[in-house]
Amino acid sequence: MKNKQNQRKVRLAGMGKALAGRQLCFDGHTRYRLAPGETLLDLAEKAAEEALSRSHMEISQMDCIVCAMATPLQGIPCNAALIHERMAKGLNIPAMDINTTCTSFLSALDMMSYLVAAGRYSRVLILSGDTASAALNPGQKESYELFSDAAAAAVLTKAEDSDPSAVLYGCQRTWSEGAHDTEIRGGAGLLPALALTEDNREDYYFDMKGIKILRLCTRVLPDFVEECLKEADVRREDIRLTIPHQASKALGVIMPRLGFEKGTYIDRVQQYGNMVSASVPYALCEAIEESRIHRGDLILLMGTAAGLTVNFLLLRF
Amino acid sequence: MKNKQNQRKVRLAGMGKALAGRQLCFDGHTRYRLAPGETLLDLAEKAAEEALSRSHMEISQMDCIVCAMATPLQGIPCNAALIHERMAKGLNIPAMDINTTCTSFLSALDMMSYLVAAGRYSRVLILSGDTASAALNPGQKESYELFSDAAAAAVLTKAEDSDPSAVLYGCQRTWSEGAHDTEIRGGAGLLPALALTEDNREDYYFDMKGIKILRLCTRVLPDFVEECLKEADVRREDIRLTIPHQASKALGVIMPRLGFEKGTYIDRVQQYGNMVSASVPYALCEAIEESRIHRGDLILLMGTAAGLTVNFLLLRF
């Protein structure tokens, strides 16, 4: 690591995760969708309770609540205020949203690590999760059969001097040539929910142009990854485990092309599909539970997001 | 200032603002709403161009684009990706959203000041703005006649050692007892746009419970302000100008009760009403233009937001 001055001494104290209650199967691929009466708030609360319990902490000890989700729960207020109401009502913990769509967890962890390292906050609860099922288009098979509803959460704390845990390097880039390759055009400011008619219904569904995204990723990802590895001064073989965003089954094609051999990264697309902002923290939490990661290991979180945004985040776990 | 170690050496290099093109008048109060064909992207771009020009910089020199807005433009992607497409297409500047509803600009400035001070970013473009008109309920006179559509933007840079400019102190709190006092329940995950019917139309409008908000503010704000002033080690008389969120005409009652006498803070509710996330940066930009603020002045940004979230941010301009 040459950029030691940019290391942030923080620790993922504990993580948790939750899957929606209804299980579907498409051609051998398992997907999870909200059961009747279930909401993202239920999943997020469950994941957060698990993260807190594994950190041996209570919600009242958190001094910041961050929702790192791709989609809003309501038009107003922000998601973190609604989670706060569920878990922290009566406490005055600050609540805020950080959003880079599918890589929101990486962005939130990256950004909050600066605030924790600087002493502004000591214990931050970060929650990710989305319910793509709220806007999936039954007429668009590729996306309709890809997504799962899930949540994941993490408690981020300051790392003691004797603790090797740290965020070592973070990088984000956005190529807005891809801004409309993954989108939900309607429901918000530009095309309000109240403007819904029988004729423009399609605009309110999730819309994914898989081939276009793949083409843009193929163009920009190789250089991006090389530059990040170089700037972080790390070699692929030094990384214990890479946890990429589980964008689609193209993952198994793209990762080897980026120089990450099978077995060095997590691919759970068949088991869960794309869990939007929960994909990376869910897979990270599972890898910790399965002891694929140990304290002191070098791990890489990376991913693509609607935007097109890409994130690269190197941690000493 | 006792917390000198927490000062962040950053500078608001330049600011810009834009009003929607259609002017209305309600009982002597002027309000601005989108003209036909106009969108928030137009206003945000105009404000950002002005901020860049006053900073003597180009968009290509920015190394981060942050949208600090209360409401989404689309369900996906985040607002910053859509602004990026408008202004920075072909560049790979990272783009992200930070959202605490009406105080989003304060939260973004507060958070990004840590990343700029740490050297992660050098020149950050922060854009705020909302078009409340997309969801105003003509049947709710209090809110229907309160809001204006507007945008404001700022370029945040690192301050040289010889430059007095800095973020001196920031504090945020959320009291989620107020989570449903200001809301748009529909259009997103919990009540999707596609679930709109003739019977639940009201849920897709902006809904404000003015009296409840005022009661919660009256309960929590006095202690919050006293604690912040004490922690920042600053007296009201040291502050050159206070720029509060222009929540409603109750501003003129609340500010004196918080110990801020008329003339020491900006009240432009009659001229513009509540401009949601643009309120504070718009008023700040105007105060700079009118030479009410000079370099080196101590200024206080503060505000309430749906959540209920409150922010207090002390700057050396």
XYZ file of C-alpha atoms in Angstrom:
634
model
C 0.000 0.000 0.000
C 1.654 3.249 -0.938
C -1.263 5.481 0.056
C -0.977 4.695 3.737
C -1.993 8.264 4.589
C -5.371 7.575 3.070
C -6.068 4.441 5.119
C -8.999 4.795 7.461
C -8.829 2.859 10.702
C -12.351 1.447 10.819
C -13.784 -1.992 11.513
C -16.873 -3.853 10.356
C -17.852 -4.926 13.866
C -20.761 -7.134 12.816
C -23.094 -7.796 9.912
C -26.580 -9.199 9.367
C -28.839 -10.130 6.456
C -32.433 -11.002 5.626
C -34.239 -12.524 2.649
C -37.823 -11.878 1.608
C -40.224 -14.662 2.562
C -41.550 -15.882 -0.781
C -39.316 -18.196 -2.825
C -39.564 -18.575 -6.612
C -37.630 -20.645 -9.100
C -36.810 -19.769 -12.726
C -34.854 -22.414 -14.704
C -32.982 -23.638 -11.635
C -32.334 -20.109 -10.322
C -33.853 -19.276 -6.923
C -35.327 -15.831 -6.298
C -36.882 -14.225 -3.216
C -39.741 -11.767 -3.258
C -41.743 -10.023 -0.523
C -44.385 -12.252 1.063
C -47.863 -10.731 1.530
C -47.738 -8.051 4.240
C -43.936 -7.968 4.289
C -42.033 -4.724 3.514
C -38.408 -3.718 3.088
C -38.597 -2.170 6.567
C -39.132 -5.679 8.001
C -36.109 -7.081 6.161
C -33.889 -4.110 6.983
C -34.840 -4.222 10.664
C -34.104 -7.968 10.836
C -30.688 -7.524 9.162
C -29.845 -4.590 11.433
C -30.842 -6.454 14.606
C -28.526 -9.288 13.550
C -25.658 -6.887 12.796
C -26.119 -5.188 16.184
C -26.340 -8.471 18.062
C -23.164 -9.812 16.404
C -21.433 -6.529 17.305
C -22.640 -6.930 20.920
C -24.244 -3.520 20.688
C -27.667 -1.924 21.014
C -29.277 0.551 18.637
C -28.983 3.215 21.359
C -25.185 2.985 21.069
C -25.203 3.953 17.384
C -24.406 7.598 16.703
C -25.421 7.558 13.027
C -27.895 5.593 10.881
C -27.186 5.483 7.144
C -29.496 3.953 4.551
C -27.477 2.921 1.513
C -30.300 1.807 -0.751
C -30.969 2.200 -4.467
C -34.655 3.025 -4.319
C -36.756 5.245 -2.054
C -39.359 3.755 0.276
C -41.473 6.912 0.100
C -41.199 10.109 -1.975
C -40.416 11.874 1.345
C -38.821 11.487 3.931
C -35.529 9.707 3.245
C -35.320 5.949 3.935
C -33.125 6.402 7.000
C -35.850 8.432 8.757
C -38.302 5.556 8.211
C -35.817 2.961 9.503
C -35.093 5.281 12.424
C -38.820 5.320 13.238
C -38.817 1.494 13.223
C -35.688 0.988 15.315
C -34.704 4.181 17.088
C -37.872 6.179 17.796
C -37.334 8.377 20.839
C -33.557 8.500 20.278
C -32.072 11.432 18.368
C -29.495 9.543 16.299
C -28.866 11.356 12.987
C -30.278 9.528 9.944
C -29.297 10.013 6.308
C -29.367 8.338 2.886
C -26.392 7.775 0.582
C -27.292 6.506 -2.874
C -25.256 5.273 -5.826
C -27.921 2.607 -6.656
C -26.503 -0.937 -6.592
C -23.154 0.089 -5.070
C -24.699 2.273 -2.340
C -23.274 0.061 0.424
C -19.747 0.459 -0.956
C -20.180 4.231 -1.286
C -21.616 4.574 2.215
C -18.853 2.451 3.759
C -16.225 4.390 1.811
C -17.622 7.817 2.794
C -18.507 7.050 6.395
C -15.025 5.607 6.985
C -13.693 9.178 6.668
C -16.162 10.493 9.257
C -15.456 7.646 11.678
C -11.688 7.983 11.241
C -11.982 11.745 11.853
C -13.913 11.131 15.064
C -17.212 12.628 13.935
C -19.043 9.351 14.520
C -17.951 6.275 16.483
C -20.551 3.623 15.668
C -22.456 3.811 12.385
C -25.271 1.472 11.386
C -25.346 1.080 7.594
C -28.410 -0.575 6.058
C -28.811 -1.675 2.451
C -31.706 -3.384 0.737
C -34.254 -2.996 -2.007
C -37.440 -4.610 -3.146
C -37.078 -4.654 -6.897
C -40.317 -6.631 -6.986
C -42.210 -3.344 -6.436
C -41.471 -2.339 -10.037
C -40.536 -5.492 -11.998
C -42.120 -5.806 -15.420
C -43.585 -9.291 -16.069
C -43.128 -8.510 -19.778
C -39.338 -8.123 -19.462
C -38.219 -11.705 -18.770
C -34.514 -10.899 -18.345
C -35.049 -8.515 -15.414
C -38.239 -10.124 -14.088
C -36.377 -13.386 -13.406
C -33.172 -11.781 -12.138
C -33.923 -9.893 -8.914
C -34.438 -10.857 -5.288
C -35.757 -8.721 -2.433
C -33.330 -8.670 0.490
C -31.548 -6.511 3.039
C -28.167 -6.477 4.756
C -26.650 -4.317 7.474
C -23.311 -3.570 9.077
C -22.031 -1.819 12.180
C -18.965 0.298 11.392
C -16.731 1.332 14.289
C -13.353 2.930 14.795
C -10.520 0.365 14.826
C -8.164 0.341 17.800
C -4.477 0.909 17.036
C -3.738 -2.784 17.631
C -6.521 -3.813 15.225
C -5.424 -4.400 11.604
C -8.923 -3.528 10.305
C -9.060 -0.592 7.891
C -10.450 0.750 4.666
C -7.289 0.806 2.580
C -8.432 2.296 -0.689
C -11.653 3.408 -2.347
C -12.469 4.614 -5.837
C -15.725 5.453 -7.609
C -16.375 6.479 -11.214
C -19.589 7.310 -13.097
C -20.051 7.004 -16.850
C -23.414 8.617 -17.524
C -23.513 7.286 -21.080
C -25.252 4.459 -19.203
C -27.730 6.637 -17.254
C -30.726 5.162 -19.063
C -29.517 1.578 -19.434
C -30.967 0.687 -16.017
C -33.836 2.854 -14.866
C -37.304 3.369 -13.488
C -38.382 6.492 -15.353
C -41.620 7.101 -13.490
C -42.836 7.617 -9.924
C -40.677 10.607 -9.040
C -39.995 14.250 -10.011
C -39.548 13.916 -13.779
C -42.622 11.727 -14.309
C -44.693 11.823 -11.110
C -46.754 8.904 -9.875
C -49.847 11.064 -10.364
C -49.111 11.224 -14.114
C -49.606 7.452 -14.492
C -52.029 6.549 -17.284
C -52.882 3.332 -19.112
C -50.651 4.502 -22.000
C -47.428 5.238 -20.063
C -47.555 2.293 -17.620
C -44.313 0.848 -19.029
C -42.424 3.939 -17.813
C -43.175 3.022 -14.194
C -41.593 -0.429 -14.459
C -37.948 -1.275 -13.925
C -36.289 -1.229 -17.352
C -32.916 -2.868 -18.032
C -31.003 -2.908 -21.299
C -28.716 -5.842 -20.512
C -26.681 -5.875 -23.724
C -25.977 -2.128 -23.598
C -24.808 -2.343 -19.959
C -22.567 -5.278 -20.775
C -21.044 -3.394 -23.700
C -20.307 -0.300 -21.556
C -18.882 -2.463 -18.745
C -16.647 -4.312 -21.189
C -15.333 -0.968 -22.427
C -14.646 0.738 -19.079
C -14.099 -1.969 -16.438
C -10.708 -3.424 -17.472
C -8.906 -0.065 -17.299
C -10.783 0.924 -14.148
C -9.757 -2.252 -12.310
C -6.123 -2.008 -13.455
C -5.893 1.626 -12.346
C -7.404 0.864 -8.941
C -5.091 -2.109 -8.329
C -2.119 0.037 -9.300
C -3.181 3.022 -7.204
C -3.913 0.780 -4.213
C -0.577 -0.941 -4.852
C -2.105 -4.392 -4.453
C -1.928 -7.555 -6.591
C -4.918 -9.799 -7.235
C -3.143 -12.699 -5.517
C -2.844 -10.677 -2.280
C -6.633 -10.445 -2.019
C -8.201 -13.195 0.100
C -11.664 -12.853 -1.444
C -13.366 -10.539 -3.913
C -17.057 -9.774 -3.444
C -18.497 -8.331 -6.641
C -22.005 -6.984 -7.110
C -24.116 -9.928 -8.278
C -25.374 -8.047 -11.335
C -26.372 -11.013 -13.528
C -25.141 -14.391 -14.728
C -22.682 -12.492 -16.938
C -20.633 -12.227 -13.711
C -19.012 -15.596 -14.476
C -17.835 -14.238 -17.829
C -16.780 -10.740 -16.771
C -14.775 -11.565 -13.632
C -12.290 -13.933 -15.360
C -11.891 -11.331 -18.117
C -10.943 -8.823 -15.404
C -8.303 -11.272 -14.188
C -10.249 -12.741 -11.254
C -10.208 -16.532 -11.571
C -13.137 -18.697 -10.507
C -12.932 -19.460 -6.777
C -11.306 -16.118 -5.928
C -14.615 -14.263 -6.025
C -18.166 -14.898 -4.868
C -20.812 -15.819 -7.437
C -24.224 -16.512 -5.899
C -26.331 -15.395 -8.860
C -27.963 -18.806 -9.147
C -28.867 -18.861 -5.439
C -30.070 -15.260 -5.025
C -29.829 -13.296 -8.262
C -29.320 -9.556 -8.145
C -30.287 -8.117 -4.737
C -29.622 -4.522 -5.856
C -27.944 -2.565 -3.003
C -28.038 -5.650 -0.728
C -26.007 -7.841 -3.123
C -22.501 -7.016 -1.891
C -23.194 -6.694 1.872
C -25.378 -9.840 1.784
C -22.606 -11.871 0.128
C -20.006 -10.360 2.471
C -22.107 -11.258 5.517
C -22.559 -14.815 4.211
C -18.815 -15.170 3.572
C -18.106 -14.098 7.170
C -20.689 -16.588 8.498
C -19.128 -19.369 6.419
C -15.625 -18.455 7.695
C -14.389 -17.701 4.191
C -13.037 -14.433 5.620
C -11.067 -13.936 8.812
C -9.897 -10.854 10.697
C -6.882 -9.353 9.012
C -7.757 -10.704 5.553
C -7.506 -8.394 2.561
C -10.895 -8.270 0.835
C -12.110 -6.424 -2.209
C -15.656 -5.166 -2.676
C -16.466 -4.044 -6.194
C -19.445 -3.488 -8.364
C -21.348 -1.801 -11.117
C -24.497 0.227 -10.558
C -27.093 2.076 -12.575
C -25.475 5.329 -13.637
C -23.254 3.646 -14.893
C -21.361 3.850 -11.610
C -18.525 1.547 -10.565
C -16.961 1.198 -7.118
C -13.763 -0.465 -5.898
C -13.210 -0.724 -2.142
C -10.262 -2.528 -0.571
C -10.530 -3.497 3.104
C -8.429 -5.153 5.736
C -11.274 -7.040 7.434
C -13.706 27.146 18.971
C -12.489 24.392 21.241
C -12.849 21.571 18.722
C -10.138 22.881 16.437
C -9.087 19.330 15.600
C -12.439 18.827 13.944
C -12.196 21.879 11.667
C -12.126 21.042 8.007
C -10.129 23.350 5.782
C -12.551 23.740 2.893
C -13.863 26.688 0.915
C -17.100 27.444 -0.893
C -15.347 28.651 -4.040
C -18.499 29.794 -5.825
C -22.266 29.389 -5.779
C -25.159 29.660 -8.217
C -28.953 29.546 -8.143
C -31.976 29.250 -10.416
C -35.717 29.793 -10.034
C -38.466 28.039 -11.953
C -39.962 30.132 -14.739
C -43.609 30.461 -13.726
C -44.451 33.024 -11.031
C -47.546 32.814 -8.815
C -48.838 35.008 -6.021
C -50.800 33.920 -2.948
C -51.858 36.719 -0.553
C -48.778 38.806 -1.303
C -46.419 35.818 -1.180
C -44.552 35.058 -4.410
C -43.991 31.455 -5.457
C -42.176 29.897 -8.425
C -43.226 26.748 -10.226
C -41.893 24.887 -13.274
C -42.917 26.469 -16.581
C -44.221 24.099 -19.297
C -41.345 21.958 -20.601
C -39.010 22.944 -17.768
C -37.553 20.297 -15.406
C -35.419 20.305 -12.285
C -32.481 19.239 -14.479
C -32.709 22.611 -16.277
C -32.675 24.556 -13.004
C -29.887 22.460 -11.491
C -27.731 22.790 -14.595
C -28.216 26.577 -14.638
C -27.308 26.893 -10.959
C -24.272 24.637 -11.402
C -23.008 26.560 -14.455
C -23.211 29.764 -12.415
C -21.384 28.180 -9.462
C -18.644 26.886 -11.772
C -18.285 30.193 -13.583
C -18.003 32.138 -10.303
C -15.366 29.626 -9.176
C -13.494 30.142 -12.456
C -13.678 26.407 -13.073
C -15.038 23.976 -15.636
C -17.086 20.864 -14.989
C -14.131 18.768 -16.172
C -12.124 20.011 -13.174
C -14.634 18.616 -10.660
C -13.643 15.281 -9.140
C -17.016 14.535 -7.536
C -20.653 15.437 -8.246
C -23.061 15.253 -5.310
C -26.819 15.715 -5.559
C -28.177 16.860 -2.216
C -31.880 16.832 -3.001
C -34.965 15.791 -1.029
C -36.822 13.979 -3.790
C -35.767 11.575 -6.546
C -35.998 12.570 -10.200
C -36.528 8.945 -11.260
C -37.005 5.716 -9.284
C -33.558 4.690 -10.627
C -30.773 5.848 -11.164
C -29.806 8.386 -8.471
C -30.211 12.106 -9.258
C -26.472 12.684 -9.548
C -26.218 10.232 -12.461
C -28.906 12.200 -14.328
C -27.179 15.535 -13.628
C -23.904 13.913 -14.696
C -25.520 12.940 -18.002
C -26.607 16.571 -18.501
C -23.299 18.204 -17.597
C -20.474 15.670 -17.582
C -21.300 12.978 -20.147
C -18.071 11.426 -21.420
C -16.197 12.310 -18.211
C -15.911 9.700 -15.467
C -16.449 11.941 -12.447
C -18.054 9.961 -9.599
C -21.674 10.908 -8.908
C -23.682 10.242 -5.752
C -26.762 11.368 -3.799
C -26.864 12.434 -0.156
C -30.349 12.924 1.248
C -31.684 14.285 4.530
C -34.656 15.954 2.713
C -34.755 19.748 3.281
C -31.319 19.906 4.929
C -29.582 17.759 2.295
C -27.281 20.619 1.268
C -26.083 21.047 4.860
C -25.537 17.293 5.256
C -23.666 17.032 1.955
C -21.451 20.029 2.731
C -20.792 18.664 6.217
C -19.927 15.136 4.987
C -17.975 16.092 1.886
C -15.853 18.516 3.918
C -14.286 15.454 5.589
C -13.452 13.842 2.238
C -12.018 17.075 0.820
C -9.996 17.755 3.980
C -8.658 14.167 3.848
C -7.573 14.641 0.230
C -9.992 12.145 -1.311
C -11.577 14.831 -3.482
C -10.297 18.313 -4.336
C -13.219 19.998 -6.106
C -16.764 18.860 -5.386
C -19.864 20.161 -7.152
C -22.859 20.019 -4.793
C -26.316 20.535 -6.306
C -29.558 20.989 -4.413
C -33.068 21.565 -5.691
C -36.541 20.136 -5.769
C -39.756 20.613 -7.634
C -42.369 20.257 -4.925
C -44.930 21.214 -7.571
C -44.728 17.632 -8.908
C -46.709 16.421 -5.882
C -48.482 19.415 -4.320
C -52.087 18.817 -3.331
C -54.413 21.627 -4.461
C -56.711 20.543 -1.623
C -54.081 21.271 1.081
C -53.913 25.068 0.995
C -51.151 25.410 3.602
C -48.611 23.374 1.618
C -49.978 24.182 -1.852
C -49.264 27.893 -1.341
C -45.937 27.439 0.474
C -43.444 25.862 -1.938
C -41.315 27.113 -4.817
C -39.371 25.090 -7.377
C -35.710 26.103 -7.449
C -32.118 24.883 -7.480
C -28.796 26.029 -6.057
C -25.248 24.763 -6.406
C -21.831 25.200 -4.843
C -18.247 24.301 -5.672
C -16.412 23.040 -2.589
C -12.615 23.071 -2.662
C -9.765 22.556 -0.248
C -8.743 25.787 1.514
C -5.125 26.849 1.367
C -3.331 27.242 4.690
C -3.463 31.037 4.382
C -7.237 30.919 3.709
C -9.442 31.317 6.812
C -12.278 29.357 5.143
C -13.347 26.204 6.981
C -16.221 24.110 8.204
C -15.870 24.676 11.945
C -18.592 22.511 13.411
C -21.446 20.325 12.207
C -24.213 18.489 14.009
C -27.256 16.552 12.846
C -30.058 14.921 14.823
C -33.163 12.976 13.752
C -36.339 12.639 15.808
C -38.405 10.073 13.938
C -41.500 10.851 15.992
C -41.939 13.286 13.112
C -41.340 10.784 10.266
C -44.915 11.104 9.008
C -45.482 14.801 9.679
C -44.038 15.685 6.274
C -44.295 12.984 3.651
C -45.193 11.696 0.224
C -46.345 8.177 1.049
C -46.732 6.942 -2.533
C -44.656 6.582 -5.680
C -41.849 4.460 -4.246
C -41.142 1.063 -2.614
C -43.777 1.020 0.127
C -46.633 2.156 -2.130
C -45.466 1.912 -5.748
C -46.600 4.277 -8.482
C -48.215 1.286 -10.202
C -50.526 0.850 -7.178
C -52.181 4.239 -7.806
C -55.975 4.068 -7.922
C -58.749 6.637 -7.784
C -59.243 5.764 -4.104
C -55.668 6.212 -2.852
C -54.728 9.312 -4.896
C -54.255 11.411 -1.749
C -51.344 9.155 -0.722
C -49.338 10.285 -3.739
C -49.548 13.967 -2.849
C -47.200 15.858 -0.576
C -48.764 15.850 2.908
C -47.714 18.247 5.650
C -49.025 18.404 9.211
C -47.888 21.932 10.025
C -49.093 22.113 13.627
C -47.505 18.755 14.562
C -44.152 19.770 13.045
C -44.235 23.087 14.870
C -44.980 21.333 18.163
C -42.073 18.874 17.716
C -39.712 21.704 16.686
C -40.717 23.763 19.707
C -39.916 20.783 21.919
C -36.517 19.803 20.489
C -34.983 22.879 18.830
C -34.130 25.091 21.861
C -31.967 22.419 23.534
C -30.459 21.371 20.209
C -29.359 24.925 19.373
C -27.973 25.562 22.875
C -25.994 22.319 22.801
C -24.555 23.069 19.355
C -23.540 26.615 20.303
C -21.883 25.275 23.447
C -20.111 22.420 21.674
C -18.941 24.741 18.890
C -17.897 27.232 21.577
C -19.492 30.144 19.737
C -21.888 32.897 20.846
C -24.782 34.120 18.727
C -23.227 37.601 18.563
C -20.062 36.175 16.939
C -22.084 34.946 13.957
C -22.205 37.395 11.052
C -25.345 35.893 9.513
C -27.567 32.893 10.130
C -29.214 31.210 7.161
C -32.063 28.995 8.341
C -34.141 26.673 6.196
C -37.106 28.725 4.993
C -39.621 26.175 6.248
C -42.693 28.440 6.561
C -43.801 31.830 7.834
C -43.451 30.407 11.350
C -39.726 31.163 10.832
C -40.280 34.710 12.103
C -41.704 33.313 15.341
C -39.299 30.421 15.901
C -35.980 32.185 15.256
C -36.441 34.908 17.932
C -37.544 32.179 20.374
C -34.232 30.421 19.630
C -32.431 33.648 20.499
C -31.801 34.878 16.948
C -33.090 38.448 16.687
C -34.656 39.817 13.515
C -31.963 41.117 11.161
C -29.399 38.508 12.273
C -30.943 35.809 10.084
C -32.379 35.569 6.570
C -36.147 35.361 6.150
C -37.239 35.269 2.501
C -40.400 33.218 2.988
C -42.562 35.973 1.489
C -40.325 36.255 -1.597
C -39.734 32.545 -2.292
C -41.469 30.326 0.241
C -40.010 26.928 1.046
C -37.644 25.744 -1.698
C -37.075 22.357 0.003
C -33.376 21.354 -0.345
C -32.594 24.554 -2.296
C -33.787 26.894 0.485
C -30.533 27.256 2.427
C -28.042 27.248 -0.480
C -30.290 29.620 -2.484
C -30.450 32.107 0.403
C -26.714 31.713 1.033
C -25.937 32.374 -2.640
C -28.180 35.456 -2.597
C -26.526 36.754 0.580
C -23.102 36.423 -1.088
C -24.361 38.234 -4.195
C -25.768 41.053 -2.050
C -22.459 41.321 -0.135
C -24.123 40.499 3.166
C -21.325 37.950 3.675
C -17.603 38.447 3.138
C -14.633 36.083 3.200
C -13.659 35.287 6.752
C -17.162 35.875 8.171
C -18.594 33.357 10.583
C -21.886 32.061 9.182
C -24.380 29.568 10.498
C -26.508 27.319 8.308
C -29.304 25.559 10.128
C -32.570 23.908 9.382
C -35.300 21.415 9.954
C -36.192 18.682 7.498
C -38.741 15.924 7.114
C -37.650 13.146 9.448
C -37.728 15.206 11.692
C -34.084 15.969 11.012
C -32.243 19.086 12.144
C -28.824 20.316 11.042
C -26.464 22.957 12.432
C -23.394 23.842 10.380
C -20.948 26.590 11.334
C -18.632 27.929 8.619
C -15.856 30.428 8.268
C -16.829 31.660 4.787
